[in-house]
Amino acid sequence: MKNIKLNKLEKYWILYDVGNSAFVLLVATIIPIYFNSLAENAGLSSVDYLAFWGYAASAATIIVALIGPVLGTIADTQGFKKPLFAASMVVGVIGCAVLSFPDSWLLFLIVFVIAKIGYNASLIFYDSMLVDITSPERMDTVSSHGYAWGYLGSCIPFVISLALVLFGGQLGLSVHLAMTLAFLLNAAWWLVVTLPLLHAYRQENYVSLPARPIRSSFTRLAATLRDIRRQKHIFLFLLSFFFFIDGVYTIIDMATAYGSALGFDTQGLLLALLVTQLVAFPCALIFSRLSKIYEASRLLRICIIAYIGIALFAIQLDKQWEFWLLAILVGMFQGAIQALSRSYFAKIIPSEKSGEYFGIYDIFGKGASFMGATLVGVIAQATGTPHAGVAVLAILFVIGFIIFCMADRLNRQEA
């Protein structure tokens, strides 16, 4: 099996995964624990803490889901994609940098929502760049490398941040100062590793600049939405993606919050999720190599089935070692299911409309995240137990699997 050597532009594109993954890891680990301390000081119960965290994550994702298709369509216009990408990235970076400023849980959540909106919006443009920086036959490999190196690279600022938070007192640092340094470090990391892509990227696939680009973008978006209704293989893939990625994003966003609500040791939670990153790196590369032998659709089926098992296992979680096992299992499939979904979609859409299609892709992905996090919060509050909220995820994975099989069958007929 021949190895594919990455070119310079592909490496620069991958670097953005390395940068934004540092923020993702913070969201999955340190940020919810810091929010938990603010919530406890304000007298919030563990169930309310989990619910409000879910609502905040949902608010950020639904806002981007609503504006994403419009932004993506505008980005397809010649010369627009890079500036929009840069602007959204800067919003995320600044939001991350100032997270330690608020001393109330509500203000903290507002800043968090702003930072997450910037992060989520940047991914619309970043994902759509895939059609510009590589060829269709290399997309599975390049996309998988993005997630793989993102997992490994994000460990560098995370380990430093973890050391500041856990051992800052021994260095004479207050908890607040340690958190401030951690947030600033991750914001700087995110910005610096993005600069090579901003310098080198050129929009190769685009719609020529019309006289009225904004109005034209809305017209093109309406036409694309009509086209998707006729292209059933694309519509069904998006529908399946909505269901199975729901569970993936919800697990990423709420794993630490879930463990905290169950009363697990904070240090154990952080170290377990560091293990997730370390496991995810080689596993994403393994799936990258497997994608050269097996079709991406077959590998996606395997990933979805694995997540059904993960969700079922999480329902009965009540011991710290089980959380560690859950972290390892998630690491094995997390990068692969996201990378293969991204490259599979990129190969079945028109390359010159990648921005608007990925904007719609973001609706289905982020809309799913909104639904999943909200369901977990609502069910947890209604039943009074965090376990009940997790049960719905297994059902959503099953639905996603069934619809994906239908979509892939139609895609083969279209090909």
mmCIF file of C-alpha atoms in Angstrom:
data_model
loop_
_atom_site.group_PDB
_atom_site.id
_atom_site.type_symbol
_atom_site.label_atom_id
_atom_site.label_comp_id
_atom_site.label_asym_id
_atom_site.label_seq_id
_atom_site.Cartn_x
_atom_site.Cartn_y
_atom_site.Cartn_z
ATOM 1 C CA MET A 1 0.000 0.000 0.000
ATOM 2 C CA LYS A 2 1.546 3.273 -1.147
ATOM 3 C CA ASN A 3 1.820 6.103 1.335
ATOM 4 C CA ILE A 4 0.531 9.496 0.210
ATOM 5 C CA LYS A 5 2.939 12.307 0.996
ATOM 6 C CA LEU A 6 1.191 15.480 2.072
ATOM 7 C CA ASN A 7 2.065 18.654 0.176
ATOM 8 C CA LYS A 8 2.672 22.031 1.834
ATOM 9 C CA LEU A 9 -0.844 23.400 1.379
ATOM 10 C CA GLU A 10 -2.400 20.204 2.739
ATOM 11 C CA LYS A 11 -0.139 20.474 5.788
ATOM 12 C CA TYR A 12 -1.134 24.098 6.357
ATOM 13 C CA TRP A 13 -4.803 23.123 6.119
ATOM 14 C CA ILE A 14 -4.216 20.329 8.654
ATOM 15 C CA LEU A 15 -2.568 22.840 10.994
ATOM 16 C CA TYR A 16 -5.890 24.593 11.486
ATOM 17 C CA ASP A 17 -7.248 21.359 12.940
ATOM 18 C CA VAL A 18 -4.259 21.425 15.295
ATOM 19 C CA GLY A 19 -5.139 24.989 16.308
ATOM 20 C CA ASN A 20 -8.899 24.804 16.784
ATOM 21 C CA SER A 21 -8.681 21.375 18.443
ATOM 22 C CA ALA A 22 -6.972 23.049 21.398
ATOM 23 C CA PHE A 23 -10.184 25.006 21.982
ATOM 24 C CA VAL A 24 -12.285 21.867 21.468
ATOM 25 C CA LEU A 25 -10.247 20.045 24.114
ATOM 26 C CA LEU A 26 -10.702 22.954 26.527
ATOM 27 C CA VAL A 27 -14.465 22.822 25.910
ATOM 28 C CA ALA A 28 -14.452 19.095 26.648
ATOM 29 C CA THR A 29 -12.342 19.313 29.799
ATOM 30 C CA ILE A 30 -11.237 22.434 31.672
ATOM 31 C CA ILE A 31 -13.991 24.885 30.670
ATOM 32 C CA PRO A 32 -16.962 22.860 32.024
ATOM 33 C CA ILE A 33 -15.047 22.156 35.255
ATOM 34 C CA TYR A 34 -14.314 25.876 35.671
ATOM 35 C CA PHE A 35 -17.971 26.615 34.936
ATOM 36 C CA ASN A 36 -18.922 23.992 37.532
ATOM 37 C CA SER A 37 -16.955 25.883 40.187
ATOM 38 C CA LEU A 38 -18.741 29.138 39.248
ATOM 39 C CA ALA A 39 -22.091 27.337 39.317
ATOM 40 C CA GLU A 40 -21.432 25.733 42.710
ATOM 41 C CA ASN A 41 -20.440 29.095 44.173
ATOM 42 C CA ALA A 42 -23.782 30.458 42.940
ATOM 43 C CA GLY A 43 -25.678 27.550 44.544
ATOM 44 C CA LEU A 44 -26.666 25.646 41.364
ATOM 45 C CA SER A 45 -27.362 21.917 41.712
ATOM 46 C CA SER A 46 -25.432 19.332 39.660
ATOM 47 C CA VAL A 47 -28.481 18.645 37.496
ATOM 48 C CA ASP A 48 -29.029 22.358 36.777
ATOM 49 C CA TYR A 49 -25.313 22.781 36.072
ATOM 50 C CA LEU A 50 -25.429 19.991 33.472
ATOM 51 C CA ALA A 51 -28.610 21.396 31.949
ATOM 52 C CA PHE A 52 -27.389 25.007 31.667
ATOM 53 C CA TRP A 53 -24.121 23.822 30.144
ATOM 54 C CA GLY A 54 -26.107 21.871 27.563
ATOM 55 C CA TYR A 55 -28.315 24.872 26.824
ATOM 56 C CA ALA A 56 -25.271 27.113 26.274
ATOM 57 C CA ALA A 57 -23.665 24.616 23.901
ATOM 58 C CA SER A 58 -26.990 24.329 22.092
ATOM 59 C CA ALA A 59 -27.403 28.102 21.766
ATOM 60 C CA ALA A 60 -24.020 28.463 20.065
ATOM 61 C CA THR A 61 -24.635 25.659 17.628
ATOM 62 C CA ILE A 62 -28.182 26.657 16.655
ATOM 63 C CA ILE A 63 -27.114 30.252 15.929
ATOM 64 C CA VAL A 64 -24.403 29.064 13.537
ATOM 65 C CA ALA A 65 -26.766 26.482 12.062
ATOM 66 C CA LEU A 66 -29.182 29.282 11.156
ATOM 67 C CA ILE A 67 -26.618 31.640 9.623
ATOM 68 C CA GLY A 68 -24.261 28.967 8.279
ATOM 69 C CA PRO A 69 -25.850 28.354 4.874
ATOM 70 C CA VAL A 70 -25.942 32.076 4.109
ATOM 71 C CA LEU A 71 -22.318 32.537 5.185
ATOM 72 C CA GLY A 72 -21.272 29.458 3.230
ATOM 73 C CA THR A 73 -23.031 30.663 0.094
ATOM 74 C CA ILE A 74 -21.397 34.095 0.364
ATOM 75 C CA ALA A 75 -18.034 32.359 0.862
ATOM 76 C CA ASP A 76 -18.395 30.624 -2.513
ATOM 77 C CA THR A 77 -18.172 34.033 -4.186
ATOM 78 C CA GLN A 78 -14.724 34.786 -5.562
ATOM 79 C CA GLY A 79 -12.426 36.279 -2.911
ATOM 80 C CA PHE A 80 -14.847 35.945 0.017
ATOM 81 C CA LYS A 81 -13.923 32.618 1.645
ATOM 82 C CA LYS A 82 -10.584 33.569 3.212
ATOM 83 C CA PRO A 83 -11.792 36.871 4.814
ATOM 84 C CA LEU A 84 -14.875 35.175 6.284
ATOM 85 C CA PHE A 85 -12.747 32.329 7.604
ATOM 86 C CA ALA A 86 -10.290 34.775 9.191
ATOM 87 C CA ALA A 87 -13.041 36.866 10.790
ATOM 88 C CA SER A 88 -14.798 33.906 12.394
ATOM 89 C CA MET A 89 -11.494 32.480 13.604
ATOM 90 C CA VAL A 90 -10.603 35.811 15.260
ATOM 91 C CA VAL A 91 -13.991 35.902 17.050
ATOM 92 C CA GLY A 92 -13.285 32.441 18.441
ATOM 93 C CA VAL A 93 -9.741 33.303 19.461
ATOM 94 C CA ILE A 94 -10.744 36.519 21.253
ATOM 95 C CA GLY A 95 -13.637 34.757 22.978
ATOM 96 C CA CYS A 96 -11.286 32.040 24.203
ATOM 97 C CA ALA A 97 -8.786 34.627 25.455
ATOM 98 C CA VAL A 98 -11.315 36.496 27.616
ATOM 99 C CA LEU A 99 -13.129 33.494 29.125
ATOM 100 C CA SER A 100 -11.466 33.989 32.495
ATOM 101 C CA PHE A 101 -12.751 37.573 32.890
ATOM 102 C CA PRO A 102 -16.386 36.920 34.009
ATOM 103 C CA ASP A 103 -16.870 35.970 37.671
ATOM 104 C CA SER A 104 -20.531 34.959 37.331
ATOM 105 C CA TRP A 105 -21.697 31.738 35.718
ATOM 106 C CA LEU A 106 -24.162 33.550 33.431
ATOM 107 C CA LEU A 107 -21.616 36.014 32.009
ATOM 108 C CA PHE A 108 -19.174 33.154 31.589
ATOM 109 C CA LEU A 109 -21.715 31.243 29.503
ATOM 110 C CA ILE A 110 -22.362 34.303 27.325
ATOM 111 C CA VAL A 111 -18.653 34.679 26.524
ATOM 112 C CA PHE A 112 -18.424 30.938 25.936
ATOM 113 C CA VAL A 113 -21.327 31.068 23.469
ATOM 114 C CA ILE A 114 -19.612 33.888 21.523
ATOM 115 C CA ALA A 115 -16.324 31.964 21.371
ATOM 116 C CA LYS A 116 -18.089 28.801 20.235
ATOM 117 C CA ILE A 117 -20.004 30.695 17.547
ATOM 118 C CA GLY A 118 -16.681 31.907 16.129
ATOM 119 C CA TYR A 119 -15.246 28.397 16.263
ATOM 120 C CA ASN A 120 -18.291 26.761 14.669
ATOM 121 C CA ALA A 121 -18.540 29.374 11.915
ATOM 122 C CA SER A 122 -14.852 29.003 11.028
ATOM 123 C CA LEU A 123 -15.378 25.286 10.405
ATOM 124 C CA ILE A 124 -17.910 25.987 7.640
ATOM 125 C CA PHE A 125 -15.242 27.770 5.608
ATOM 126 C CA TYR A 126 -12.435 25.480 6.726
ATOM 127 C CA ASP A 127 -14.253 22.274 5.756
ATOM 128 C CA SER A 128 -15.217 23.727 2.378
ATOM 129 C CA MET A 129 -11.535 24.544 1.715
ATOM 130 C CA LEU A 130 -10.939 20.809 1.352
ATOM 131 C CA VAL A 131 -12.020 20.930 -2.307
ATOM 132 C CA ASP A 132 -9.438 23.672 -2.970
ATOM 133 C CA ILE A 133 -6.403 22.227 -1.221
ATOM 134 C CA THR A 134 -6.469 18.616 -2.441
ATOM 135 C CA SER A 135 -7.918 16.236 -5.044
ATOM 136 C CA PRO A 136 -10.970 13.968 -4.583
ATOM 137 C CA GLU A 137 -8.906 10.770 -4.352
ATOM 138 C CA ARG A 138 -6.839 12.264 -1.505
ATOM 139 C CA MET A 139 -9.726 13.744 0.507
ATOM 140 C CA ASP A 140 -10.251 10.782 2.864
ATOM 141 C CA THR A 141 -6.552 10.738 3.729
ATOM 142 C CA VAL A 142 -6.123 14.499 4.134
ATOM 143 C CA SER A 143 -9.329 14.849 6.166
ATOM 144 C CA SER A 144 -8.286 12.000 8.479
ATOM 145 C CA HIS A 145 -4.826 13.499 8.938
ATOM 146 C CA GLY A 146 -6.492 16.766 9.949
ATOM 147 C CA TYR A 147 -8.356 15.162 12.809
ATOM 148 C CA ALA A 148 -5.408 12.923 13.761
ATOM 149 C CA TRP A 149 -2.856 15.719 14.062
ATOM 150 C CA GLY A 150 -5.492 17.921 15.646
ATOM 151 C CA TYR A 151 -5.883 15.421 18.465
ATOM 152 C CA LEU A 152 -2.140 15.102 19.024
ATOM 153 C CA GLY A 153 -1.207 18.761 18.541
ATOM 154 C CA SER A 154 -3.918 20.019 20.874
ATOM 155 C CA CYS A 155 -2.341 17.982 23.682
ATOM 156 C CA ILE A 156 0.609 20.391 23.797
ATOM 157 C CA PRO A 157 -1.281 23.480 25.070
ATOM 158 C CA PHE A 158 -3.642 21.233 27.006
ATOM 159 C CA VAL A 159 -0.888 19.559 29.039
ATOM 160 C CA ILE A 160 0.586 22.972 29.863
ATOM 161 C CA SER A 161 -2.880 24.277 30.773
ATOM 162 C CA LEU A 162 -3.538 21.204 32.905
ATOM 163 C CA ALA A 163 -0.257 21.727 34.748
ATOM 164 C CA LEU A 164 -1.169 25.363 35.412
ATOM 165 C CA VAL A 165 -4.608 24.453 36.748
ATOM 166 C CA LEU A 166 -3.566 21.469 38.859
ATOM 167 C CA PHE A 167 -0.192 22.669 40.128
ATOM 168 C CA GLY A 168 -0.451 26.442 39.817
ATOM 169 C CA GLY A 169 -0.870 26.781 43.586
ATOM 170 C CA GLN A 170 2.572 25.278 44.118
ATOM 171 C CA LEU A 171 3.959 27.943 41.782
ATOM 172 C CA GLY A 172 2.238 30.719 43.676
ATOM 173 C CA LEU A 173 -0.549 31.157 41.114
ATOM 174 C CA SER A 174 -4.146 31.712 42.125
ATOM 175 C CA VAL A 175 -6.817 29.581 40.477
ATOM 176 C CA HIS A 176 -8.064 32.593 38.532
ATOM 177 C CA LEU A 177 -4.575 33.514 37.273
ATOM 178 C CA ALA A 178 -3.895 29.908 36.287
ATOM 179 C CA MET A 179 -7.159 29.799 34.309
ATOM 180 C CA THR A 180 -6.349 33.163 32.683
ATOM 181 C CA LEU A 181 -2.949 31.884 31.521
ATOM 182 C CA ALA A 182 -4.544 28.667 30.240
ATOM 183 C CA PHE A 183 -7.149 30.513 28.182
ATOM 184 C CA LEU A 184 -4.571 32.963 26.786
ATOM 185 C CA LEU A 185 -2.187 30.138 25.898
ATOM 186 C CA ASN A 186 -4.836 28.216 23.944
ATOM 187 C CA ALA A 187 -6.051 31.350 22.169
ATOM 188 C CA ALA A 188 -2.483 32.188 21.106
ATOM 189 C CA TRP A 189 -1.883 28.600 19.944
ATOM 190 C CA TRP A 190 -5.073 28.664 17.867
ATOM 191 C CA LEU A 191 -4.095 31.949 16.205
ATOM 192 C CA VAL A 192 -0.418 31.196 15.508
ATOM 193 C CA VAL A 193 -0.905 27.797 13.868
ATOM 194 C CA THR A 194 -3.626 29.262 11.618
ATOM 195 C CA LEU A 195 -1.336 31.895 10.084
ATOM 196 C CA PRO A 196 0.353 29.588 7.496
ATOM 197 C CA LEU A 197 -3.039 28.631 6.033
ATOM 198 C CA LEU A 198 -4.162 32.258 5.897
ATOM 199 C CA HIS A 199 -0.986 33.118 4.002
ATOM 200 C CA ALA A 200 -1.004 30.228 1.516
ATOM 201 C CA TYR A 201 -4.686 29.497 0.815
ATOM 202 C CA ARG A 202 -6.178 30.489 -2.537
ATOM 203 C CA GLN A 203 -9.815 29.906 -3.436
ATOM 204 C CA GLU A 204 -9.648 27.684 -6.525
ATOM 205 C CA ASN A 205 -13.338 26.808 -6.840
ATOM 206 C CA TYR A 206 -15.760 29.711 -6.745
ATOM 207 C CA VAL A 207 -18.678 31.547 -8.273
ATOM 208 C CA SER A 208 -17.639 34.678 -10.170
ATOM 209 C CA LEU A 209 -18.219 37.957 -8.328
ATOM 210 C CA PRO A 210 -21.711 39.221 -9.280
ATOM 211 C CA ALA A 211 -22.854 42.837 -9.198
ATOM 212 C CA ARG A 212 -24.730 42.231 -5.935
ATOM 213 C CA PRO A 213 -22.883 39.395 -4.131
ATOM 214 C CA ILE A 214 -25.064 39.308 -0.990
ATOM 215 C CA ARG A 215 -28.383 39.231 -2.881
ATOM 216 C CA SER A 216 -26.928 36.742 -5.349
ATOM 217 C CA SER A 217 -25.865 34.495 -2.446
ATOM 218 C CA PHE A 218 -29.446 34.248 -1.188
ATOM 219 C CA THR A 219 -30.657 33.419 -4.698
ATOM 220 C CA ARG A 220 -28.012 30.699 -5.102
ATOM 221 C CA LEU A 221 -28.803 29.275 -1.674
ATOM 222 C CA ALA A 222 -32.502 28.968 -2.553
ATOM 223 C CA ALA A 223 -31.565 27.202 -5.795
ATOM 224 C CA THR A 224 -29.217 24.822 -3.961
ATOM 225 C CA LEU A 225 -31.873 23.931 -1.404
ATOM 226 C CA ARG A 226 -34.202 23.048 -4.288
ATOM 227 C CA ASP A 227 -31.433 20.981 -5.900
ATOM 228 C CA ILE A 228 -30.779 19.030 -2.702
ATOM 229 C CA ARG A 229 -34.429 18.028 -2.561
ATOM 230 C CA ARG A 230 -33.997 16.488 -6.020
ATOM 231 C CA GLN A 231 -30.610 14.905 -5.222
ATOM 232 C CA LYS A 232 -31.908 12.310 -2.809
ATOM 233 C CA HIS A 233 -28.496 10.723 -2.139
ATOM 234 C CA ILE A 234 -27.190 14.054 -0.801
ATOM 235 C CA PHE A 235 -30.343 14.801 1.174
ATOM 236 C CA LEU A 236 -30.438 11.356 2.771
ATOM 237 C CA PHE A 237 -26.749 11.540 3.675
ATOM 238 C CA LEU A 238 -27.359 14.887 5.381
ATOM 239 C CA LEU A 239 -30.346 13.439 7.220
ATOM 240 C CA SER A 240 -28.329 10.444 8.405
ATOM 241 C CA PHE A 241 -25.474 12.766 9.379
ATOM 242 C CA PHE A 242 -27.936 14.797 11.444
ATOM 243 C CA PHE A 243 -28.734 11.767 13.570
ATOM 244 C CA PHE A 244 -25.388 10.009 13.989
ATOM 245 C CA ILE A 245 -23.254 13.128 14.426
ATOM 246 C CA ASP A 246 -25.728 14.276 17.084
ATOM 247 C CA GLY A 247 -24.377 11.642 19.442
ATOM 248 C CA VAL A 248 -20.768 12.355 18.523
ATOM 249 C CA TYR A 249 -20.978 16.115 19.162
ATOM 250 C CA THR A 250 -23.046 15.661 22.312
ATOM 251 C CA ILE A 251 -20.492 13.251 23.755
ATOM 252 C CA ILE A 252 -17.668 15.685 22.899
ATOM 253 C CA ASP A 253 -19.473 18.685 24.397
ATOM 254 C CA MET A 254 -20.846 17.038 27.525
ATOM 255 C CA ALA A 255 -18.497 14.198 28.536
ATOM 256 C CA THR A 256 -16.770 16.118 31.311
ATOM 257 C CA ALA A 257 -20.013 17.772 32.412
ATOM 258 C CA TYR A 258 -21.603 14.304 32.580
ATOM 259 C CA GLY A 259 -18.707 12.919 34.634
ATOM 260 C CA SER A 260 -18.788 15.948 36.957
ATOM 261 C CA ALA A 261 -22.537 15.538 37.466
ATOM 262 C CA LEU A 262 -21.918 11.905 38.457
ATOM 263 C CA GLY A 263 -19.404 13.100 41.053
ATOM 264 C CA PHE A 264 -16.244 11.685 39.458
ATOM 265 C CA ASP A 265 -12.816 12.987 40.457
ATOM 266 C CA THR A 266 -11.871 16.096 38.455
ATOM 267 C CA GLN A 267 -8.252 15.087 37.861
ATOM 268 C CA GLY A 268 -9.383 11.667 36.695
ATOM 269 C CA LEU A 269 -11.801 13.215 34.204
ATOM 270 C CA LEU A 270 -9.134 15.473 32.737
ATOM 271 C CA LEU A 271 -6.565 12.707 32.433
ATOM 272 C CA ALA A 272 -9.110 10.328 30.914
ATOM 273 C CA LEU A 273 -9.962 12.836 28.203
ATOM 274 C CA LEU A 274 -6.263 13.398 27.559
ATOM 275 C CA VAL A 275 -6.117 9.658 26.930
ATOM 276 C CA THR A 276 -8.958 10.128 24.413
ATOM 277 C CA GLN A 277 -6.765 12.529 22.448
ATOM 278 C CA LEU A 278 -3.748 10.230 22.539
ATOM 279 C CA VAL A 279 -5.809 7.220 21.431
ATOM 280 C CA ALA A 280 -7.575 9.249 18.734
ATOM 281 C CA PHE A 281 -4.308 10.208 17.015
ATOM 282 C CA PRO A 282 -3.147 6.732 15.899
ATOM 283 C CA CYS A 283 -6.704 5.504 15.365
ATOM 284 C CA ALA A 284 -7.520 8.357 12.975
ATOM 285 C CA LEU A 285 -4.331 7.566 11.025
ATOM 286 C CA ILE A 286 -5.273 3.874 10.971
ATOM 287 C CA PHE A 287 -8.643 4.746 9.457
ATOM 288 C CA SER A 288 -6.812 6.999 6.994
ATOM 289 C CA ARG A 289 -4.804 3.999 5.791
ATOM 290 C CA LEU A 290 -7.899 1.782 5.785
ATOM 291 C CA SER A 291 -9.665 4.318 3.544
ATOM 292 C CA LYS A 292 -7.146 3.434 0.811
ATOM 293 C CA ILE A 293 -8.257 -0.209 0.974
ATOM 294 C CA TYR A 294 -11.934 -0.029 1.907
ATOM 295 C CA GLU A 295 -14.668 2.346 0.820
ATOM 296 C CA ALA A 296 -15.381 5.249 3.147
ATOM 297 C CA SER A 297 -19.032 4.160 3.347
ATOM 298 C CA ARG A 298 -18.062 0.797 4.849
ATOM 299 C CA LEU A 299 -15.780 2.442 7.408
ATOM 300 C CA LEU A 300 -18.522 4.931 8.325
ATOM 301 C CA ARG A 301 -20.900 2.043 9.009
ATOM 302 C CA ILE A 302 -18.354 0.483 11.360
ATOM 303 C CA CYS A 303 -17.928 3.788 13.211
ATOM 304 C CA ILE A 304 -21.670 4.310 13.664
ATOM 305 C CA ILE A 305 -22.149 0.761 14.976
ATOM 306 C CA ALA A 306 -19.269 1.308 17.415
ATOM 307 C CA TYR A 307 -20.935 4.483 18.692
ATOM 308 C CA ILE A 308 -24.193 2.620 19.283
ATOM 309 C CA GLY A 309 -22.243 0.360 21.641
ATOM 310 C CA ILE A 310 -20.520 3.339 23.282
ATOM 311 C CA ALA A 311 -23.851 5.066 23.952
ATOM 312 C CA LEU A 312 -25.339 1.905 25.467
ATOM 313 C CA PHE A 313 -22.292 1.505 27.701
ATOM 314 C CA ALA A 314 -22.514 5.139 28.859
ATOM 315 C CA ILE A 315 -26.088 4.676 30.101
ATOM 316 C CA GLN A 316 -24.977 2.522 33.039
ATOM 317 C CA LEU A 317 -21.811 4.516 33.815
ATOM 318 C CA ASP A 318 -21.284 4.824 37.569
ATOM 319 C CA LYS A 319 -17.592 4.115 38.201
ATOM 320 C CA GLN A 320 -14.501 6.176 37.437
ATOM 321 C CA TRP A 321 -12.723 3.305 35.621
ATOM 322 C CA GLU A 322 -15.745 2.964 33.330
ATOM 323 C CA PHE A 323 -15.311 6.607 32.350
ATOM 324 C CA TRP A 324 -11.682 5.821 31.440
ATOM 325 C CA LEU A 325 -12.817 2.902 29.292
ATOM 326 C CA LEU A 326 -15.444 5.125 27.674
ATOM 327 C CA ALA A 327 -12.741 7.720 26.908
ATOM 328 C CA ILE A 328 -10.596 5.092 25.157
ATOM 329 C CA LEU A 329 -13.524 3.764 23.100
ATOM 330 C CA VAL A 330 -14.522 7.266 22.020
ATOM 331 C CA GLY A 331 -10.927 8.002 21.021
ATOM 332 C CA MET A 332 -10.868 4.976 18.743
ATOM 333 C CA PHE A 333 -13.722 6.203 16.550
ATOM 334 C CA GLN A 334 -14.224 9.937 17.162
ATOM 335 C CA GLY A 335 -11.757 11.228 14.578
ATOM 336 C CA ALA A 336 -12.647 8.643 11.971
ATOM 337 C CA ILE A 337 -16.395 9.283 11.949
ATOM 338 C CA GLN A 338 -15.894 13.052 11.633
ATOM 339 C CA ALA A 339 -13.115 12.872 9.033
ATOM 340 C CA LEU A 340 -14.846 10.304 6.835
ATOM 341 C CA SER A 341 -18.160 12.175 7.004
ATOM 342 C CA ARG A 342 -16.420 15.377 5.867
ATOM 343 C CA SER A 343 -14.566 13.767 2.962
ATOM 344 C CA TYR A 344 -17.537 11.586 1.916
ATOM 345 C CA PHE A 345 -19.705 14.700 1.648
ATOM 346 C CA ALA A 346 -16.999 16.705 -0.158
ATOM 347 C CA LYS A 347 -16.867 14.038 -2.868
ATOM 348 C CA ILE A 348 -20.612 13.994 -3.607
ATOM 349 C CA ILE A 349 -21.175 17.782 -3.925
ATOM 350 C CA PRO A 350 -20.288 20.301 -6.681
ATOM 351 C CA SER A 351 -16.828 21.681 -5.818
ATOM 352 C CA GLU A 352 -17.648 25.238 -6.929
ATOM 353 C CA LYS A 353 -20.521 25.298 -4.426
ATOM 354 C CA SER A 354 -18.587 23.775 -1.531
ATOM 355 C CA GLY A 355 -19.194 26.755 0.768
ATOM 356 C CA GLU A 356 -22.964 26.726 0.523
ATOM 357 C CA TYR A 357 -23.142 22.929 0.659
ATOM 358 C CA PHE A 358 -20.941 22.845 3.754
ATOM 359 C CA GLY A 359 -23.075 25.621 5.221
ATOM 360 C CA ILE A 360 -26.054 23.284 4.828
ATOM 361 C CA TYR A 361 -23.902 20.399 6.124
ATOM 362 C CA ASP A 362 -23.289 22.561 9.188
ATOM 363 C CA ILE A 363 -27.038 23.021 9.693
ATOM 364 C CA PHE A 364 -27.497 19.270 9.897
ATOM 365 C CA GLY A 365 -24.411 18.776 12.069
ATOM 366 C CA LYS A 366 -24.849 21.695 14.433
ATOM 367 C CA GLY A 367 -28.613 21.300 14.454
ATOM 368 C CA ALA A 368 -28.037 17.753 15.627
ATOM 369 C CA SER A 369 -25.697 18.983 18.351
ATOM 370 C CA PHE A 370 -28.377 21.433 19.467
ATOM 371 C CA MET A 371 -30.940 18.663 19.672
ATOM 372 C CA GLY A 372 -28.653 16.211 21.454
ATOM 373 C CA ALA A 373 -27.355 18.592 24.116
ATOM 374 C CA THR A 374 -30.854 19.972 24.695
ATOM 375 C CA LEU A 375 -32.388 16.499 25.032
ATOM 376 C CA VAL A 376 -29.723 15.451 27.511
ATOM 377 C CA GLY A 377 -30.386 18.572 29.594
ATOM 378 C CA VAL A 378 -34.183 18.373 29.460
ATOM 379 C CA ILE A 379 -34.375 14.642 30.194
ATOM 380 C CA ALA A 380 -31.802 14.919 33.005
ATOM 381 C CA GLN A 381 -33.842 17.688 34.658
ATOM 382 C CA ALA A 382 -37.153 15.901 34.100
ATOM 383 C CA THR A 383 -35.966 12.595 35.589
ATOM 384 C CA GLY A 384 -33.524 13.969 38.149
ATOM 385 C CA THR A 385 -30.717 11.671 36.927
ATOM 386 C CA PRO A 386 -27.945 12.371 34.378
ATOM 387 C CA HIS A 387 -28.075 8.751 33.113
ATOM 388 C CA ALA A 388 -31.518 9.152 31.553
ATOM 389 C CA GLY A 389 -30.374 11.924 29.246
ATOM 390 C CA VAL A 390 -27.701 9.712 27.696
ATOM 391 C CA ALA A 391 -30.137 6.934 26.769
ATOM 392 C CA VAL A 392 -31.583 8.873 23.822
ATOM 393 C CA LEU A 393 -28.195 8.957 22.045
ATOM 394 C CA ALA A 394 -28.204 5.233 21.248
ATOM 395 C CA ILE A 395 -31.559 5.593 19.483
ATOM 396 C CA LEU A 396 -30.281 8.479 17.370
ATOM 397 C CA PHE A 397 -27.219 6.475 16.277
ATOM 398 C CA VAL A 398 -29.472 3.604 15.149
ATOM 399 C CA ILE A 399 -31.650 5.957 13.101
ATOM 400 C CA GLY A 400 -28.561 7.525 11.543
ATOM 401 C CA PHE A 401 -27.179 4.128 10.585
ATOM 402 C CA ILE A 402 -30.373 3.039 8.827
ATOM 403 C CA ILE A 403 -30.685 6.253 6.814
ATOM 404 C CA PHE A 404 -26.985 6.244 5.889
ATOM 405 C CA CYS A 405 -27.366 2.784 4.354
ATOM 406 C CA MET A 406 -30.225 4.129 2.219
ATOM 407 C CA ALA A 407 -28.188 7.209 1.203
ATOM 408 C CA ASP A 408 -25.131 5.194 0.212
ATOM 409 C CA ARG A 409 -27.217 2.832 -1.886
ATOM 410 C CA LEU A 410 -28.642 5.786 -3.831
ATOM 411 C CA ASN A 411 -25.182 7.355 -4.147
ATOM 412 C CA ARG A 412 -23.900 4.186 -5.826
ATOM 413 C CA GLN A 413 -26.795 4.350 -8.275
ATOM 414 C CA GLU A 414 -26.018 8.016 -9.066
ATOM 415 C CA ALA A 415 -22.345 7.157 -9.664
#
